[in-house]
PDB file of C-alpha atoms in Angstrom:
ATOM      1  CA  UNK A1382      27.239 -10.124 -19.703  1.00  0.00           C
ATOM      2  CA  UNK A1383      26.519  -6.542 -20.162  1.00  0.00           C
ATOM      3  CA  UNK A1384      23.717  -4.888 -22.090  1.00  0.00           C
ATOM      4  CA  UNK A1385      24.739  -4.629 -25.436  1.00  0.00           C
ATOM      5  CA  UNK A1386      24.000  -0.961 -25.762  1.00  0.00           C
ATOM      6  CA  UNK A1387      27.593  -0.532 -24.025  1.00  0.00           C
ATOM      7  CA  UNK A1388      29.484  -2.495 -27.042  1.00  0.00           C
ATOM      8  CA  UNK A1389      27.392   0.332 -29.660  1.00  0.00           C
ATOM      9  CA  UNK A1390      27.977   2.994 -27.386  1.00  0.00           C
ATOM     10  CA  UNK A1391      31.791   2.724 -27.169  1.00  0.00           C
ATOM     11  CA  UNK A1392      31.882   3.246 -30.770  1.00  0.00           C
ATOM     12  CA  UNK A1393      33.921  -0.005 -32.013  1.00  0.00           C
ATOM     13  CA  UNK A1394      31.308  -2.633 -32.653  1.00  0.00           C
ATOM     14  CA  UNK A1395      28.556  -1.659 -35.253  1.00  0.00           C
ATOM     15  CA  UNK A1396      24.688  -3.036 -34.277  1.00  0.00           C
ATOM     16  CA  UNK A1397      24.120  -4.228 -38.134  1.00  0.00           C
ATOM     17  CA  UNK A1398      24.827  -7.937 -37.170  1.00  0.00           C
ATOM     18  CA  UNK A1399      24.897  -9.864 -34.251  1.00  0.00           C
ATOM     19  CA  UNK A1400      27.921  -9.424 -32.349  1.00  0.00           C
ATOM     20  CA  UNK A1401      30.032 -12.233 -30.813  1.00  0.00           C
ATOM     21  CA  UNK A1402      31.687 -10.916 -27.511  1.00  0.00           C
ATOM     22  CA  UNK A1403      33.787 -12.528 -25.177  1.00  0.00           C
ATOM     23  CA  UNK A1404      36.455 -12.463 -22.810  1.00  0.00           C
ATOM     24  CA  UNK A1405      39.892 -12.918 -23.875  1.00  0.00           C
ATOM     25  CA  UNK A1406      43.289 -13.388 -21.464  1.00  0.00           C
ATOM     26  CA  UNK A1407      45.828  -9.962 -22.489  1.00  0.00           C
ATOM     27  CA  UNK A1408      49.205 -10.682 -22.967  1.00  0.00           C
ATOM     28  CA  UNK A1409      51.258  -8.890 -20.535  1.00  0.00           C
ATOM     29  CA  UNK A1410      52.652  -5.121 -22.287  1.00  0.00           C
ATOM     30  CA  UNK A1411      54.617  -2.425 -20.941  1.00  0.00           C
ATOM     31  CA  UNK A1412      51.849   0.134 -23.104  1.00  0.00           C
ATOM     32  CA  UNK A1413      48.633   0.722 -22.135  1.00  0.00           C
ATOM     33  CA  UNK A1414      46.056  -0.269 -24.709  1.00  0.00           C
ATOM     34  CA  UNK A1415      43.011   1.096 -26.239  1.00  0.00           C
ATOM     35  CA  UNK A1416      38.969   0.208 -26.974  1.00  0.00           C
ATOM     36  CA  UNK A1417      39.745  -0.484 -31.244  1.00  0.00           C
ATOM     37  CA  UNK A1418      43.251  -2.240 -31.073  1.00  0.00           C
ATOM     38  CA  UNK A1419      42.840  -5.142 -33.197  1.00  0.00           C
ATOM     39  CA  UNK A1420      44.907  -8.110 -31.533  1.00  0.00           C
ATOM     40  CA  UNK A1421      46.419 -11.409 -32.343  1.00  0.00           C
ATOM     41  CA  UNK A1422      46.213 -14.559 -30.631  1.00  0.00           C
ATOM     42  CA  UNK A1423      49.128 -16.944 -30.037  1.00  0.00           C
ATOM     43  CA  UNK A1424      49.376 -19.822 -27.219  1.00  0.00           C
ATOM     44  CA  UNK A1425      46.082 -18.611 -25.958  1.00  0.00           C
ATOM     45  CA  UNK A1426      46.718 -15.099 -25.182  1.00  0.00           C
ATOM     46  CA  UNK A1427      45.741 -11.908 -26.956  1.00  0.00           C
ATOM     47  CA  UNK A1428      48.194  -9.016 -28.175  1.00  0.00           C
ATOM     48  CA  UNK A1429      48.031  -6.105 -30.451  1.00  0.00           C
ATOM     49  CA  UNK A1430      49.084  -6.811 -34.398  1.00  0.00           C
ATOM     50  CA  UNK A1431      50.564  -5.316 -36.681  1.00  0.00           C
ATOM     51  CA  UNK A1432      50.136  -5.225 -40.527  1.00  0.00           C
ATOM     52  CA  UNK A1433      51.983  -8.187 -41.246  1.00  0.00           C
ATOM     53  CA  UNK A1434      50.007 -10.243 -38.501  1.00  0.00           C
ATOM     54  CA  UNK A1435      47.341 -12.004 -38.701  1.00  0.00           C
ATOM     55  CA  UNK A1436      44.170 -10.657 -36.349  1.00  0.00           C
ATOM     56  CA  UNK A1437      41.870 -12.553 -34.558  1.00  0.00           C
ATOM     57  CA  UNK A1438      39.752 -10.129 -32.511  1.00  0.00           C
ATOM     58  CA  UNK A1439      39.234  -6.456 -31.515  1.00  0.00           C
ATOM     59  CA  UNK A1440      39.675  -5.273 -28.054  1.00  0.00           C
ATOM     60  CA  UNK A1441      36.527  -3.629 -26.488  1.00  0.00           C
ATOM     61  CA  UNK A1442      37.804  -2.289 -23.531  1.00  0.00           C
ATOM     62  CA  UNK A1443      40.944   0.285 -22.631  1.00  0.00           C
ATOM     63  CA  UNK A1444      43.253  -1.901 -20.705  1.00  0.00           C
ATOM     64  CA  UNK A1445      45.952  -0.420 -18.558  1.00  0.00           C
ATOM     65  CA  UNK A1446      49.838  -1.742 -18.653  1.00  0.00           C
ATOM     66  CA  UNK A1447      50.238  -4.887 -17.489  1.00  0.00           C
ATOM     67  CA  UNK A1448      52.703  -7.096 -16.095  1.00  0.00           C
ATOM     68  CA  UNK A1449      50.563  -9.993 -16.022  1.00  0.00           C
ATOM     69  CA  UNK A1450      47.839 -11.777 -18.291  1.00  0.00           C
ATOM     70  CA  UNK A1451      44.685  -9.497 -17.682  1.00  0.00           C
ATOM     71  CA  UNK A1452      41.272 -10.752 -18.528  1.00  0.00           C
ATOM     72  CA  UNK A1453      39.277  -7.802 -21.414  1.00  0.00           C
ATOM     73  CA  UNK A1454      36.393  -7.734 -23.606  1.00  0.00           C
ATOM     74  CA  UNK A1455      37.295  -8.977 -27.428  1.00  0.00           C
ATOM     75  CA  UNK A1456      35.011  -8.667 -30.509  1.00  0.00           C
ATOM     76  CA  UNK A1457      35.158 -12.391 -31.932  1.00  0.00           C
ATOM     77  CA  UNK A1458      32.913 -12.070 -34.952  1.00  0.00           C
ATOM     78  CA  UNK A1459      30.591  -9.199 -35.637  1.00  0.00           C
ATOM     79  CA  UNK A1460      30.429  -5.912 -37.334  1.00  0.00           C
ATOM     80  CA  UNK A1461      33.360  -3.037 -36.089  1.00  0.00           C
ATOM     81  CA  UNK A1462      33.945   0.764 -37.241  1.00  0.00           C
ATOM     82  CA  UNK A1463      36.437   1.305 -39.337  1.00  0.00           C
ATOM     83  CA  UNK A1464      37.219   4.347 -38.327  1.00  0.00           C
ATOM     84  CA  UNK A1465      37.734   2.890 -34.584  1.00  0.00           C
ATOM     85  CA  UNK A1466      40.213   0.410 -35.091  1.00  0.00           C
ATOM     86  CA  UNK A1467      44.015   1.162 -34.204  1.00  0.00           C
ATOM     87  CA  UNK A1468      47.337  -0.744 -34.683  1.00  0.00           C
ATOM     88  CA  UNK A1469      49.211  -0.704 -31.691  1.00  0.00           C
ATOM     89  CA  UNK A1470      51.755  -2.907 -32.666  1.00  0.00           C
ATOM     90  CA  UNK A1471      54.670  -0.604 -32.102  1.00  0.00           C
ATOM     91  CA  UNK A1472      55.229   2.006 -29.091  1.00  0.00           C
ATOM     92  CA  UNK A1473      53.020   4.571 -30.898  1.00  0.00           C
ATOM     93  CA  UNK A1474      49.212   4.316 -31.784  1.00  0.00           C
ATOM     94  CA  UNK A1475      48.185   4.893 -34.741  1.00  0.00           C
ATOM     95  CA  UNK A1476      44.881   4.369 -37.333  1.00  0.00           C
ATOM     96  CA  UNK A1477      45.251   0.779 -38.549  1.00  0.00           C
ATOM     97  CA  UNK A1478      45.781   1.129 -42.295  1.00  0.00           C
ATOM     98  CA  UNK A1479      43.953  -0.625 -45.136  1.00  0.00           C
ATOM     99  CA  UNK A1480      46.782  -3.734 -45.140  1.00  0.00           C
ATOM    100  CA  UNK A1481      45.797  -4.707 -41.660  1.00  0.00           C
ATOM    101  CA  UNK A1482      42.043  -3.676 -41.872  1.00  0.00           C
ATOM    102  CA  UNK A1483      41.710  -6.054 -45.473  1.00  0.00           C
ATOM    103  CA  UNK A1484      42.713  -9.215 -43.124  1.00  0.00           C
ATOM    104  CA  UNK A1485      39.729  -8.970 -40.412  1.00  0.00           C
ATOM    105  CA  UNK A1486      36.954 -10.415 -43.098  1.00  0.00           C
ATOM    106  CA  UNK A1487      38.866 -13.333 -43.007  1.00  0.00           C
ATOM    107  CA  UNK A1488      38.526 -13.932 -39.196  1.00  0.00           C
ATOM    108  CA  UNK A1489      35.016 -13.037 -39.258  1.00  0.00           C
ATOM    109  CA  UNK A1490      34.939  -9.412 -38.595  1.00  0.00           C
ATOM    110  CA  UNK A1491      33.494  -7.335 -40.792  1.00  0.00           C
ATOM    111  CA  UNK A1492      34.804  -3.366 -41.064  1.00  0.00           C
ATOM    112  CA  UNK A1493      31.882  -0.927 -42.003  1.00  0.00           C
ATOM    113  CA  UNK A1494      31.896   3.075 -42.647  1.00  0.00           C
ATOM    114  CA  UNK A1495      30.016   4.051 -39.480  1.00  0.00           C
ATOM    115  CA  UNK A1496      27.858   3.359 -36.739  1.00  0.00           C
ATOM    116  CA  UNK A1497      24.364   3.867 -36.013  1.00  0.00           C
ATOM    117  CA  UNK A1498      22.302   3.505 -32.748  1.00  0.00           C
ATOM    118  CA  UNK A1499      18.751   3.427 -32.091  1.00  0.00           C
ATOM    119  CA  UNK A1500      18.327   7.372 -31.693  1.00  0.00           C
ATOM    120  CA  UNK A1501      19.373   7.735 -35.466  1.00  0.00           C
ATOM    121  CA  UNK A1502      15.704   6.749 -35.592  1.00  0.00           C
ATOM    122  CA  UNK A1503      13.218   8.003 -33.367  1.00  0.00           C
TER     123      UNK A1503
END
């Protein structure tokens, strides 16, 4: 596994709690997908969600189009940015809105303001 600094530095996962990070099998798309999509899972693969979906992680990583199951990083449980996270449900990307965002507490993550590494105090 990585250092963790790499999860805090890409921006999505905020350091305030202990993050659970893992790998997760992609769903094959035709759309390339970013670091902040929050995804659903069904028969053991991940895809992106939309507001009426239910989520079950955040991806980590870009990942690339795909015409097979691809292995990326997922947020499981843990802090994330709001500001970060992005519905990608349909062909364009866009800010997830509040509908969406209000179901993640339920899975275990937990959307915050803003981020903060360890420079914001030294």
């Amino acid at each position: 596994m990585k250092e963790m600094q790499i999860y805090f530095d890409r921006g999505v996962v905020h350091p305030g709690h202990p993050p659970v990070i893992m790998m997760g099998q992609m769903k094959a798309e035709t759309k390339a997908l970013k670091a902040g999509t929050i995804l659903t899972l069904a028969d053991g693969v991940y895809s992106a969600v939309g507001s009426s979906g239910a989520p079950a992680a955040v991806l980590l990583e870009d990942v690339e189009a795909h015409t097979k199951v691809v292995t990326a990083e997922i947020i499981r449980h843990g802090m994330v940015v709001r500001s970060r996270l992005l519905d990608h449900s349909t062909a364009a990307e866009k800010l997830a809105e509040d509908a969406l965002v209000n179901k993640l507490s339920a899975t275990g993550l937990y959307p915050v303001q803003g981020g903060w590494t360890d420079s914001n105090f030294r």
